[in-house]
Amino acid sequence: MNKLELYEKLSTAITQKRRVSLLTITAAGRAEMIGKRMLFFSQDEIYTEAGLDMKLAFQLAEICFPFFIKQLTRSVTFVSNDETVKVFHEAFAPPPHLIIGGAGHVAEPVAQMGKMLGFYTSVIDDRQEFARKERFPFSDNVCCQSFHSYFKSVPLNNSTYILLLTRGHQFDVLSLQQLLARNEKPAYIGMIGSRRRIAGVFEQLRADFPNETFANLYTPVGLDIGAETPAEIAVSIFAEILAVKKGKTGAPLSSTIRELAKIGFRKGKKDERK
């Protein structure tokens, strides 16, 4: 395809929130290869600009695959047929997808905050009077559908974050049964609820999934900051989601300063230089 068609396909992929990378050859022994581009959706789905050597294109796909998986933008140099080739791998990662199961009063500030933090936000509820765009003006998608059918088919990957804020533990169970039965796993599943409600959910799930570790299920959802109002609960929830997303502990940043204060800041600074 020509350069315009390539960029149109890239634009469509970004609009559809597909994971895609643009590879550009920036240096090569053959001058005609410099500037040639390729779109990379997977090792089985690539699209090249007219004139790009296909053997070289498949090498590019193989070499850049690790960067594609991690969605890293990198410059890579390698040798192909005694020719030094340099390629720029530009990742276009779709925004993380936040799925809020349940459109109750807590879901409203959660959806708004999710959008503020850069998530593509979907709200799902089986009640027509709750699943309305007017109640969630900041959400990208508001869907009136059963939890069972939605979670059975919604795309899942390591950029999917799910919050179960449903009106009853039976809906949590239905949702989790669908999610746990799938091969694709989200990055995070958070479930709101009392200790009694959570115990009831786990009791039902263990019968169906005796070997499940529930490693990515966070319940009660959120960090312990004493949240009471819906807005405070939203802050608590996103503090936990961001900690999981960034691989952090959620501990106070001031804890390091407190340790330094015990031994004296000057002594701590001197010890760090050793």
mmCIF file of C-alpha atoms in Angstrom:
data_model
loop_
_atom_site.group_PDB
_atom_site.id
_atom_site.type_symbol
_atom_site.label_atom_id
_atom_site.label_comp_id
_atom_site.label_asym_id
_atom_site.label_seq_id
_atom_site.Cartn_x
_atom_site.Cartn_y
_atom_site.Cartn_z
ATOM 1 C CA MET A 1 0.000 0.000 0.000
ATOM 2 C CA ASN A 2 1.077 3.592 -0.464
ATOM 3 C CA LYS A 3 2.037 5.951 2.358
ATOM 4 C CA LEU A 4 -1.390 7.617 2.549
ATOM 5 C CA GLU A 5 -3.198 4.268 2.795
ATOM 6 C CA LEU A 6 -0.784 3.209 5.528
ATOM 7 C CA TYR A 7 -1.498 6.302 7.606
ATOM 8 C CA GLU A 8 -5.250 5.955 7.054
ATOM 9 C CA LYS A 9 -5.040 2.402 8.398
ATOM 10 C CA LEU A 10 -3.020 3.643 11.374
ATOM 11 C CA SER A 11 -5.613 6.359 12.058
ATOM 12 C CA THR A 12 -8.440 3.806 11.923
ATOM 13 C CA ALA A 13 -6.585 1.491 14.331
ATOM 14 C CA ILE A 14 -6.085 4.323 16.825
ATOM 15 C CA THR A 15 -9.763 5.295 16.568
ATOM 16 C CA GLN A 16 -10.793 1.671 17.149
ATOM 17 C CA LYS A 17 -8.350 1.461 20.074
ATOM 18 C CA ARG A 18 -6.380 -1.399 18.545
ATOM 19 C CA ARG A 19 -2.821 -2.023 19.674
ATOM 20 C CA VAL A 20 -0.547 -1.064 16.769
ATOM 21 C CA SER A 21 3.042 -0.004 16.095
ATOM 22 C CA LEU A 22 4.517 2.031 13.262
ATOM 23 C CA LEU A 23 7.985 0.904 12.161
ATOM 24 C CA THR A 24 10.164 3.292 10.162
ATOM 25 C CA ILE A 25 13.538 2.364 8.676
ATOM 26 C CA THR A 26 15.892 5.229 9.503
ATOM 27 C CA ALA A 27 19.163 3.751 8.208
ATOM 28 C CA ALA A 28 20.040 0.931 5.804
ATOM 29 C CA GLY A 29 22.704 -0.126 3.350
ATOM 30 C CA ARG A 30 20.201 0.217 0.511
ATOM 31 C CA ALA A 31 19.191 3.855 0.198
ATOM 32 C CA GLU A 32 15.777 2.953 -1.254
ATOM 33 C CA MET A 33 14.807 1.248 2.049
ATOM 34 C CA ILE A 34 15.385 4.375 4.159
ATOM 35 C CA GLY A 35 12.083 5.954 5.177
ATOM 36 C CA LYS A 36 10.003 2.876 4.353
ATOM 37 C CA ARG A 37 7.283 2.157 6.904
ATOM 38 C CA MET A 38 5.333 -0.805 8.195
ATOM 39 C CA LEU A 39 2.309 -1.251 10.451
ATOM 40 C CA PHE A 40 2.539 -4.018 13.008
ATOM 41 C CA PHE A 41 -0.641 -5.436 14.600
ATOM 42 C CA SER A 42 0.762 -8.879 15.355
ATOM 43 C CA GLN A 43 3.330 -11.272 13.908
ATOM 44 C CA ASP A 44 0.571 -12.539 11.621
ATOM 45 C CA GLU A 45 -0.806 -9.133 10.661
ATOM 46 C CA ILE A 46 1.549 -6.612 9.121
ATOM 47 C CA TYR A 47 1.048 -3.996 6.416
ATOM 48 C CA THR A 48 3.978 -2.615 4.468
ATOM 49 C CA GLU A 49 4.555 0.451 2.382
ATOM 50 C CA ALA A 50 5.092 -0.285 -1.304
ATOM 51 C CA GLY A 51 8.721 -1.091 -2.027
ATOM 52 C CA LEU A 52 9.605 -2.510 1.393
ATOM 53 C CA ASP A 53 11.375 -5.839 1.044
ATOM 54 C CA MET A 54 9.070 -8.495 2.555
ATOM 55 C CA LYS A 55 11.919 -10.584 3.919
ATOM 56 C CA LEU A 56 13.160 -7.514 5.748
ATOM 57 C CA ALA A 57 9.601 -6.768 6.917
ATOM 58 C CA PHE A 58 9.294 -10.186 8.573
ATOM 59 C CA GLN A 59 12.674 -9.662 10.260
ATOM 60 C CA LEU A 60 11.452 -6.304 11.561
ATOM 61 C CA ALA A 61 8.322 -7.969 12.953
ATOM 62 C CA GLU A 62 10.345 -10.640 14.744
ATOM 63 C CA ILE A 63 12.908 -8.241 16.196
ATOM 64 C CA CYS A 64 10.358 -5.631 17.308
ATOM 65 C CA PHE A 65 7.839 -8.128 18.712
ATOM 66 C CA PRO A 66 9.036 -7.726 22.366
ATOM 67 C CA PHE A 67 8.669 -3.941 22.084
ATOM 68 C CA PHE A 68 5.237 -4.367 20.524
ATOM 69 C CA ILE A 69 4.056 -6.596 23.380
ATOM 70 C CA LYS A 70 5.229 -4.094 26.012
ATOM 71 C CA GLN A 71 4.183 -1.122 23.851
ATOM 72 C CA LEU A 72 7.598 0.520 24.081
ATOM 73 C CA THR A 73 8.863 3.136 21.664
ATOM 74 C CA ARG A 74 12.455 2.236 20.817
ATOM 75 C CA SER A 75 15.146 2.554 18.153
ATOM 76 C CA VAL A 76 16.682 -0.808 17.170
ATOM 77 C CA THR A 77 19.815 -1.601 15.153
ATOM 78 C CA PHE A 78 20.454 -5.045 13.656
ATOM 79 C CA VAL A 79 22.251 -6.734 10.765
ATOM 80 C CA SER A 80 20.351 -8.264 7.856
ATOM 81 C CA ASN A 81 22.244 -9.936 4.983
ATOM 82 C CA ASP A 82 25.451 -8.109 5.945
ATOM 83 C CA GLU A 83 23.503 -4.854 5.906
ATOM 84 C CA THR A 84 23.159 -2.701 9.041
ATOM 85 C CA VAL A 85 19.561 -1.614 9.464
ATOM 86 C CA LYS A 86 18.191 0.847 11.976
ATOM 87 C CA VAL A 87 14.440 0.994 12.641
ATOM 88 C CA PHE A 88 12.317 3.233 14.853
ATOM 89 C CA HIS A 89 9.537 1.329 16.598
ATOM 90 C CA GLU A 90 6.753 3.745 17.578
ATOM 91 C CA ALA A 91 4.065 2.218 19.781
ATOM 92 C CA PHE A 92 0.495 3.496 19.740
ATOM 93 C CA ALA A 93 -0.933 1.943 22.865
ATOM 94 C CA PRO A 94 -4.696 2.241 23.332
ATOM 95 C CA PRO A 95 -5.785 3.854 26.605
ATOM 96 C CA PRO A 96 -6.415 1.431 29.472
ATOM 97 C CA HIS A 97 -10.028 0.292 29.554
ATOM 98 C CA LEU A 98 -11.948 0.808 32.781
ATOM 99 C CA ILE A 99 -15.149 -1.257 32.972
ATOM 100 C CA ILE A 100 -17.567 -0.342 35.739
ATOM 101 C CA GLY A 101 -20.108 -3.088 36.389
ATOM 102 C CA GLY A 102 -23.054 -1.409 38.093
ATOM 103 C CA ALA A 103 -24.385 2.112 37.526
ATOM 104 C CA GLY A 104 -25.263 3.054 41.095
ATOM 105 C CA HIS A 105 -24.354 6.233 42.966
ATOM 106 C CA VAL A 106 -20.735 5.179 43.600
ATOM 107 C CA ALA A 107 -20.205 4.562 39.874
ATOM 108 C CA GLU A 108 -20.809 8.230 38.972
ATOM 109 C CA PRO A 109 -17.682 9.777 40.583
ATOM 110 C CA VAL A 110 -15.681 6.639 39.686
ATOM 111 C CA ALA A 111 -16.531 7.062 36.001
ATOM 112 C CA GLN A 112 -15.700 10.776 36.083
ATOM 113 C CA MET A 113 -12.367 10.213 37.828
ATOM 114 C CA GLY A 114 -11.502 7.366 35.473
ATOM 115 C CA LYS A 115 -11.886 9.679 32.507
ATOM 116 C CA MET A 116 -9.760 12.338 34.229
ATOM 117 C CA LEU A 117 -6.991 9.760 34.671
ATOM 118 C CA GLY A 118 -6.937 8.801 30.999
ATOM 119 C CA PHE A 119 -8.988 5.596 31.022
ATOM 120 C CA TYR A 120 -11.423 4.675 28.276
ATOM 121 C CA THR A 121 -14.447 4.276 30.507
ATOM 122 C CA SER A 122 -17.390 1.907 30.061
ATOM 123 C CA VAL A 123 -20.378 1.634 32.406
ATOM 124 C CA ILE A 124 -22.547 -1.477 32.258
ATOM 125 C CA ASP A 125 -25.864 -2.109 34.019
ATOM 126 C CA ASP A 126 -28.945 -4.187 33.206
ATOM 127 C CA ARG A 127 -31.363 -1.467 34.357
ATOM 128 C CA GLN A 128 -32.476 0.999 31.682
ATOM 129 C CA GLU A 129 -33.172 3.771 34.194
ATOM 130 C CA PHE A 130 -29.598 3.573 35.531
ATOM 131 C CA ALA A 131 -27.584 2.903 32.370
ATOM 132 C CA ARG A 132 -28.180 6.309 30.803
ATOM 133 C CA LYS A 133 -25.635 8.594 29.177
ATOM 134 C CA GLU A 134 -27.169 11.571 30.999
ATOM 135 C CA ARG A 135 -25.979 10.105 34.307
ATOM 136 C CA PHE A 136 -22.487 9.414 32.966
ATOM 137 C CA PRO A 137 -21.631 12.300 30.619
ATOM 138 C CA PHE A 138 -17.894 11.692 31.006
ATOM 139 C CA SER A 139 -18.036 7.993 30.094
ATOM 140 C CA ASP A 140 -17.069 6.806 26.627
ATOM 141 C CA ASN A 141 -19.611 4.009 26.623
ATOM 142 C CA VAL A 142 -22.770 3.395 28.654
ATOM 143 C CA CYS A 143 -24.318 0.005 27.991
ATOM 144 C CA CYS A 144 -27.623 -1.479 29.147
ATOM 145 C CA GLN A 145 -26.948 -5.211 29.091
ATOM 146 C CA SER A 146 -26.883 -8.167 31.464
ATOM 147 C CA PHE A 147 -23.631 -8.639 33.347
ATOM 148 C CA HIS A 148 -23.546 -12.279 32.274
ATOM 149 C CA SER A 149 -23.585 -11.557 28.542
ATOM 150 C CA TYR A 150 -21.343 -8.492 28.718
ATOM 151 C CA PHE A 151 -18.488 -10.111 30.614
ATOM 152 C CA LYS A 152 -18.750 -13.252 28.511
ATOM 153 C CA SER A 153 -17.643 -11.424 25.356
ATOM 154 C CA VAL A 154 -16.028 -8.087 26.219
ATOM 155 C CA PRO A 155 -12.359 -7.955 25.041
ATOM 156 C CA LEU A 156 -9.907 -8.441 27.910
ATOM 157 C CA ASN A 157 -6.157 -7.865 28.106
ATOM 158 C CA ASN A 158 -3.499 -6.585 30.471
ATOM 159 C CA SER A 159 -4.810 -3.043 29.995
ATOM 160 C CA THR A 160 -8.323 -3.878 31.186
ATOM 161 C CA TYR A 161 -9.394 -2.775 34.679
ATOM 162 C CA ILE A 162 -12.749 -3.990 35.997
ATOM 163 C CA LEU A 163 -14.750 -2.647 38.933
ATOM 164 C CA LEU A 164 -17.734 -4.607 40.195
ATOM 165 C CA LEU A 165 -19.995 -2.095 41.914
ATOM 166 C CA THR A 166 -23.193 -4.076 41.425
ATOM 167 C CA ARG A 167 -26.312 -3.966 43.594
ATOM 168 C CA GLY A 168 -26.008 -7.519 44.905
ATOM 169 C CA HIS A 169 -23.579 -10.387 45.381
ATOM 170 C CA GLN A 170 -25.497 -12.557 42.886
ATOM 171 C CA PHE A 171 -24.469 -10.143 40.120
ATOM 172 C CA ASP A 172 -20.856 -10.212 41.354
ATOM 173 C CA VAL A 173 -20.918 -13.997 41.135
ATOM 174 C CA LEU A 174 -22.401 -13.983 37.628
ATOM 175 C CA SER A 175 -19.781 -11.490 36.450
ATOM 176 C CA LEU A 176 -16.851 -13.301 38.044
ATOM 177 C CA GLN A 177 -17.985 -16.681 36.730
ATOM 178 C CA GLN A 178 -17.739 -15.326 33.201
ATOM 179 C CA LEU A 179 -14.431 -13.539 33.793
ATOM 180 C CA LEU A 180 -12.682 -16.425 35.552
ATOM 181 C CA ALA A 181 -13.774 -18.935 32.907
ATOM 182 C CA ARG A 182 -12.015 -17.023 30.142
ATOM 183 C CA ASN A 183 -8.438 -17.497 28.989
ATOM 184 C CA GLU A 184 -7.870 -13.746 28.681
ATOM 185 C CA LYS A 185 -7.177 -12.080 32.002
ATOM 186 C CA PRO A 186 -7.639 -8.419 32.941
ATOM 187 C CA ALA A 187 -4.971 -6.510 34.861
ATOM 188 C CA TYR A 188 -7.291 -5.852 37.773
ATOM 189 C CA ILE A 189 -10.692 -6.827 39.131
ATOM 190 C CA GLY A 190 -11.972 -4.841 42.083
ATOM 191 C CA MET A 191 -15.157 -5.737 43.934
ATOM 192 C CA ILE A 192 -16.986 -3.570 46.433
ATOM 193 C CA GLY A 193 -18.851 -5.094 49.356
ATOM 194 C CA SER A 194 -19.033 -5.936 53.023
ATOM 195 C CA ARG A 195 -17.103 -8.803 54.562
ATOM 196 C CA ARG A 196 -20.270 -10.913 54.614
ATOM 197 C CA ARG A 197 -21.039 -10.219 50.958
ATOM 198 C CA ILE A 198 -17.468 -10.991 49.904
ATOM 199 C CA ALA A 199 -17.475 -14.255 51.874
ATOM 200 C CA GLY A 200 -20.680 -15.304 50.115
ATOM 201 C CA VAL A 201 -19.173 -14.576 46.697
ATOM 202 C CA PHE A 202 -16.023 -16.599 47.403
ATOM 203 C CA GLU A 203 -18.050 -19.491 48.795
ATOM 204 C CA GLN A 204 -19.965 -19.793 45.515
ATOM 205 C CA LEU A 205 -16.898 -19.305 43.310
ATOM 206 C CA ARG A 206 -14.656 -21.870 44.986
ATOM 207 C CA ALA A 207 -17.002 -24.685 44.003
ATOM 208 C CA ASP A 208 -16.649 -23.775 40.320
ATOM 209 C CA PHE A 209 -12.973 -22.720 40.399
ATOM 210 C CA PRO A 210 -11.215 -24.851 43.051
ATOM 211 C CA ASN A 211 -7.751 -24.123 41.607
ATOM 212 C CA GLU A 212 -8.236 -20.392 41.147
ATOM 213 C CA THR A 213 -5.908 -18.182 43.238
ATOM 214 C CA PHE A 214 -7.940 -14.997 42.706
ATOM 215 C CA ALA A 215 -4.604 -13.183 42.459
ATOM 216 C CA ASN A 216 -5.961 -10.281 40.437
ATOM 217 C CA LEU A 217 -9.175 -9.896 42.458
ATOM 218 C CA TYR A 218 -9.035 -7.003 44.924
ATOM 219 C CA THR A 219 -11.810 -6.981 47.486
ATOM 220 C CA PRO A 220 -12.849 -5.029 49.453
ATOM 221 C CA VAL A 221 -11.827 -2.620 46.714
ATOM 222 C CA GLY A 222 -9.595 0.390 47.388
ATOM 223 C CA LEU A 223 -6.957 1.516 49.867
ATOM 224 C CA ASP A 224 -7.754 2.068 53.527
ATOM 225 C CA ILE A 225 -8.113 5.864 53.748
ATOM 226 C CA GLY A 226 -11.370 5.903 55.704
ATOM 227 C CA ALA A 227 -13.458 6.662 52.600
ATOM 228 C CA GLU A 228 -17.171 7.144 53.263
ATOM 229 C CA THR A 229 -18.759 9.287 50.539
ATOM 230 C CA PRO A 230 -18.966 8.152 46.894
ATOM 231 C CA ALA A 231 -16.274 10.680 45.919
ATOM 232 C CA GLU A 232 -13.972 9.499 48.715
ATOM 233 C CA ILE A 233 -14.556 5.876 47.704
ATOM 234 C CA ALA A 234 -13.585 6.801 44.124
ATOM 235 C CA VAL A 235 -10.289 8.269 45.398
ATOM 236 C CA SER A 236 -9.642 5.117 47.431
ATOM 237 C CA ILE A 237 -10.360 2.878 44.443
ATOM 238 C CA PHE A 238 -8.102 4.762 42.029
ATOM 239 C CA ALA A 239 -5.291 4.936 44.562
ATOM 240 C CA GLU A 240 -5.313 1.121 44.492
ATOM 241 C CA ILE A 241 -5.732 0.849 40.711
ATOM 242 C CA LEU A 242 -2.795 3.184 40.069
ATOM 243 C CA ALA A 243 -0.643 1.297 42.594
ATOM 244 C CA VAL A 244 -1.392 -1.968 40.754
ATOM 245 C CA LYS A 245 -0.916 -0.357 37.333
ATOM 246 C CA LYS A 246 2.436 1.194 38.264
ATOM 247 C CA GLY A 247 3.662 -1.719 40.389
ATOM 248 C CA LYS A 248 3.812 0.355 43.575
ATOM 249 C CA THR A 249 2.944 -0.467 47.177
ATOM 250 C CA GLY A 250 0.560 2.360 47.958
ATOM 251 C CA ALA A 251 2.620 3.204 51.062
ATOM 252 C CA PRO A 252 2.928 6.889 52.075
ATOM 253 C CA LEU A 253 5.760 8.692 50.304
ATOM 254 C CA SER A 254 6.585 10.308 53.638
ATOM 255 C CA SER A 255 7.696 6.958 55.113
ATOM 256 C CA THR A 256 11.169 7.365 53.577
ATOM 257 C CA ILE A 257 11.481 10.846 55.050
ATOM 258 C CA ARG A 258 10.464 9.552 58.459
ATOM 259 C CA GLU A 259 13.241 6.972 58.350
ATOM 260 C CA LEU A 260 15.775 9.661 57.438
ATOM 261 C CA ALA A 261 14.451 11.873 60.205
ATOM 262 C CA LYS A 262 15.193 9.168 62.778
ATOM 263 C CA ILE A 263 18.891 9.157 61.943
ATOM 264 C CA GLY A 264 19.183 12.791 60.938
ATOM 265 C CA PHE A 265 18.969 14.113 57.395
ATOM 266 C CA ARG A 266 22.662 15.031 57.154
ATOM 267 C CA LYS A 267 23.794 11.582 58.248
ATOM 268 C CA GLY A 268 21.351 9.910 55.870
ATOM 269 C CA LYS A 269 22.562 12.024 52.962
ATOM 270 C CA LYS A 270 26.202 11.269 53.747
ATOM 271 C CA ASP A 271 25.505 7.523 53.966
ATOM 272 C CA GLU A 272 23.756 7.567 50.577
ATOM 273 C CA ARG A 273 26.960 8.874 48.913
ATOM 274 C CA LYS A 274 29.027 5.926 50.107
#
